[in-house]
Amino acid sequence: MVRDEVLRALEAQRGQCISGAALAQTLGVSRAAVWKAIEKLRADGLAIDALAGEGYALRADDDTLTEEAVHAARHAHTLGSALTVLPETDSTNSLMKRAYADAPHGFTLIACRQTAGRGRLGRTFCSPDGGLYLSVLLRPKLPLAQLNLVTLAAAVAVCRALERLTPLAPAIKWVNDVLVDERKLCGILTEAAIEGETGAIDFVVVGIGVNLRLDRNALPPDVQSIACALADLTREVPRRAVLAAAILDELDALYALLEHGQSDLLLAEYRTRLCVLGRTVRVCAPQGVYDARVQDLDANGHLLVCTPDGAQHTLSSGEISIRL
Ligand code: BTN
């Protein structure tokens, strides 16, 4: 489609003017076709300036989330090389499992909002406009016991991307909440399909939700008190496409560590960002709720905690909350 080709060309020189004649020549279409494509793109909400005698420019700060915008910002070898951006879906994780379970490793779904966003432990994940909602399909060749490491990689990838694009210093609350100033900026939901006969991992869907600009009133009161958004913390809020691309790039690199048997490097980096080491936390485990002090992280990313009676526990899943 000429529209998509024009958009790719504008993305490649975002913020700079390209003449209609040059676009027409490069794409092998008429200037009228270029003009029509520009009108379509504008109707889709893209901020494209037309400068008399000079041509067209996609504004540097245009935050429209498109496949072209993500591709233009992305460097990853594999993750996100095939991707689909949707204005709305129920849940990118649910849609991935429902409709894209046969997609290749690295296929990515991104939505501008979710109507039935899902969180860990069966919770809902409020997903209004102004957030980034992204799911990546992975086909890890890892033993099931190491599945947890994929989740850890996603949390580190989000931290690295935020550190690269903003002045913030995010931290990780085990397992995979990304916090700034102890408030949740990002949640991650990892889901897996296991082959019944062999017990091998068929695919994993890593779902990542980041709050960029949130209308606080769109959030339920209990979420308002624990969540934060990038726009509340810094003026340097990246475009959603740029953040998505950075997360994909970082996850690509971290996932390569896992595939090359270098999970120790991932764990070391995860540990440096873990904000619960040495602190007392409240553990919500299937056996009950209790307070414990966090001692360490083991080689599978499980949390080692110690209760006041001196008993040690290894947490492989469940939930902890930080006791201030
Ligand atoms: C949590 O904090 O409990 C996890 C939240 C995970 C949210 C993301 S948004 C993209 C993907 N789609 C979903 O429905 N959930 C994940």
Short mmCIF file of N, CA, C and O and ligand atoms in Angstrom, two decimals, residues 89-94 109 114 116-127 132-135 176-177 184 186-191 205-210 319, ligand 1:
data_model
loop_
_atom_site.label_atom_id
_atom_site.label_comp_id
_atom_site.label_asym_id
_atom_site.label_seq_id
_atom_site.Cartn_x
_atom_site.Cartn_y
_atom_site.Cartn_z
N THR A 89 -7.58 -4.15 21.90
CA THR A 89 -7.92 -5.57 21.95
C THR A 89 -8.34 -5.89 23.37
O THR A 89 -8.24 -5.04 24.26
N ASP A 90 -8.83 -7.10 23.59
CA ASP A 90 -9.19 -7.45 24.97
C ASP A 90 -7.92 -7.53 25.82
O ASP A 90 -7.78 -6.85 26.83
N SER A 91 -6.99 -8.35 25.36
CA SER A 91 -5.71 -8.52 26.07
C SER A 91 -4.72 -9.06 25.04
O SER A 91 -5.04 -10.02 24.33
N THR A 92 -3.56 -8.44 24.95
CA THR A 92 -2.59 -8.91 23.93
C THR A 92 -2.15 -10.33 24.26
O THR A 92 -1.90 -11.13 23.36
N ASN A 93 -2.06 -10.67 25.56
CA ASN A 93 -1.70 -12.06 25.91
C ASN A 93 -2.79 -13.02 25.46
O ASN A 93 -2.52 -14.06 24.86
N SER A 94 -4.06 -12.68 25.76
CA SER A 94 -5.16 -13.58 25.38
C SER A 94 -5.23 -13.72 23.87
O SER A 94 -5.38 -14.83 23.35
N LEU A 109 2.72 -8.59 19.56
CA LEU A 109 1.45 -7.87 19.45
C LEU A 109 1.53 -6.66 20.38
O LEU A 109 1.95 -6.79 21.53
N GLN A 114 -6.34 -1.93 26.24
CA GLN A 114 -6.92 -3.26 26.38
C GLN A 114 -8.24 -3.13 27.13
O GLN A 114 -8.34 -2.37 28.10
N ALA A 116 -9.76 -5.89 28.42
CA ALA A 116 -9.79 -6.93 29.45
C ALA A 116 -8.35 -7.34 29.76
O ALA A 116 -8.00 -8.52 29.68
N GLY A 117 -7.52 -6.33 30.09
CA GLY A 117 -6.12 -6.60 30.39
C GLY A 117 -6.02 -7.53 31.59
O GLY A 117 -6.80 -7.42 32.54
N ARG A 118 -5.06 -8.45 31.53
CA ARG A 118 -4.95 -9.44 32.60
C ARG A 118 -3.63 -9.30 33.35
O ARG A 118 -2.58 -9.07 32.76
N GLY A 119 -3.72 -9.42 34.67
CA GLY A 119 -2.53 -9.35 35.51
C GLY A 119 -2.22 -10.72 36.09
O GLY A 119 -2.88 -11.71 35.78
N ARG A 120 -1.20 -10.76 36.96
CA ARG A 120 -0.84 -12.03 37.60
C ARG A 120 -1.91 -12.44 38.58
O ARG A 120 -2.71 -11.63 39.04
N LEU A 121 -1.91 -13.72 38.89
CA LEU A 121 -2.78 -14.29 39.91
C LEU A 121 -4.26 -13.98 39.65
O LEU A 121 -5.02 -13.71 40.56
N GLY A 122 -4.61 -13.98 38.37
CA GLY A 122 -6.01 -13.82 37.98
C GLY A 122 -6.56 -12.41 38.13
O GLY A 122 -7.76 -12.19 38.01
N ARG A 123 -5.67 -11.45 38.38
CA ARG A 123 -6.16 -10.08 38.55
C ARG A 123 -6.40 -9.42 37.21
O ARG A 123 -5.93 -9.89 36.19
N THR A 124 -7.11 -8.30 37.22
CA THR A 124 -7.25 -7.53 35.98
C THR A 124 -6.12 -6.51 35.94
O THR A 124 -5.59 -6.11 36.98
N PHE A 125 -5.76 -6.10 34.74
CA PHE A 125 -4.73 -5.07 34.58
C PHE A 125 -5.37 -3.93 33.81
O PHE A 125 -5.67 -4.05 32.62
N CYS A 126 -5.62 -2.86 34.53
CA CYS A 126 -6.31 -1.70 33.96
C CYS A 126 -5.43 -1.13 32.83
O CYS A 126 -4.28 -0.80 33.06
N SER A 127 -5.99 -1.03 31.63
CA SER A 127 -5.14 -0.73 30.45
C SER A 127 -5.73 0.36 29.57
O SER A 127 -6.06 0.14 28.40
N LEU A 132 1.51 1.32 27.31
CA LEU A 132 2.04 0.45 26.26
C LEU A 132 1.72 -0.98 26.68
O LEU A 132 2.08 -1.40 27.79
N TYR A 133 1.04 -1.72 25.82
CA TYR A 133 0.62 -3.08 26.14
C TYR A 133 1.17 -3.99 25.05
O TYR A 133 0.79 -3.87 23.89
N LEU A 134 2.07 -4.85 25.44
CA LEU A 134 2.87 -5.57 24.44
C LEU A 134 3.01 -7.03 24.86
O LEU A 134 3.23 -7.32 26.04
N SER A 135 2.86 -7.94 23.92
CA SER A 135 3.10 -9.36 24.20
C SER A 135 4.03 -9.93 23.14
O SER A 135 3.85 -9.68 21.95
N ASN A 176 8.36 -9.65 39.15
CA ASN A 176 8.54 -8.89 37.92
C ASN A 176 7.76 -7.58 37.86
O ASN A 176 7.35 -7.17 36.80
N ASP A 177 7.56 -6.95 39.00
CA ASP A 177 7.00 -5.60 38.94
C ASP A 177 8.15 -4.62 38.82
O ASP A 177 9.15 -4.72 39.54
N LYS A 184 4.37 1.17 41.28
CA LYS A 184 4.46 0.28 40.12
C LYS A 184 4.27 1.03 38.80
O LYS A 184 3.26 1.68 38.59
N CYS A 186 5.26 -0.73 35.82
CA CYS A 186 5.12 -1.77 34.78
C CYS A 186 4.80 -3.11 35.42
O CYS A 186 5.36 -3.44 36.47
N GLY A 187 3.90 -3.85 34.80
CA GLY A 187 3.61 -5.21 35.25
C GLY A 187 3.90 -6.19 34.12
O GLY A 187 3.81 -5.83 32.93
N ILE A 188 4.27 -7.39 34.49
CA ILE A 188 4.63 -8.40 33.49
C ILE A 188 3.88 -9.70 33.80
O ILE A 188 3.85 -10.15 34.95
N LEU A 189 3.26 -10.24 32.78
CA LEU A 189 2.54 -11.52 32.94
C LEU A 189 3.12 -12.51 31.94
O LEU A 189 3.03 -12.31 30.73
N THR A 190 3.73 -13.58 32.46
CA THR A 190 4.30 -14.61 31.59
C THR A 190 3.40 -15.83 31.63
O THR A 190 3.08 -16.33 32.71
N GLU A 191 2.99 -16.28 30.46
CA GLU A 191 2.15 -17.47 30.39
C GLU A 191 2.81 -18.47 29.44
O GLU A 191 3.45 -18.07 28.47
N VAL A 205 4.27 -16.73 26.32
CA VAL A 205 3.85 -15.37 25.97
C VAL A 205 4.26 -14.45 27.12
O VAL A 205 3.86 -14.65 28.27
N VAL A 206 5.12 -13.50 26.80
CA VAL A 206 5.55 -12.53 27.81
C VAL A 206 4.76 -11.25 27.55
O VAL A 206 4.92 -10.61 26.51
N GLY A 207 3.91 -10.89 28.49
CA GLY A 207 3.07 -9.69 28.34
C GLY A 207 3.58 -8.58 29.25
O GLY A 207 3.82 -8.79 30.44
N ILE A 208 3.78 -7.42 28.67
CA ILE A 208 4.37 -6.30 29.40
C ILE A 208 3.45 -5.09 29.29
O ILE A 208 3.04 -4.71 28.19
N GLY A 209 3.10 -4.51 30.41
CA GLY A 209 2.26 -3.31 30.41
C GLY A 209 2.98 -2.17 31.12
O GLY A 209 3.37 -2.31 32.28
N VAL A 210 3.22 -1.06 30.42
CA VAL A 210 3.94 0.07 31.02
C VAL A 210 3.02 1.30 31.02
O VAL A 210 2.39 1.60 29.99
N GLU A 319 3.33 -14.04 45.73
CA GLU A 319 3.33 -12.60 45.76
C GLU A 319 4.00 -12.12 47.04
O GLU A 319 3.80 -12.69 48.09
C1 BTN B 1 0.65 -7.73 36.72
O1 BTN B 1 1.12 -6.67 37.12
O2 BTN B 1 -0.04 -8.45 37.45
C2 BTN B 1 0.94 -8.17 35.33
C3 BTN B 1 0.36 -7.22 34.32
C4 BTN B 1 0.68 -7.61 32.89
C5 BTN B 1 0.00 -6.68 31.91
C6 BTN B 1 0.37 -6.97 30.49
S1 BTN B 1 -0.21 -5.73 29.40
C7 BTN B 1 0.16 -6.71 28.03
C8 BTN B 1 -0.24 -8.11 28.39
N1 BTN B 1 -1.65 -8.32 28.16
C9 BTN B 1 -2.33 -8.56 29.26
O3 BTN B 1 -3.55 -8.78 29.33
N2 BTN B 1 -1.51 -8.54 30.32
C10 BTN B 1 -0.15 -8.27 29.91
#
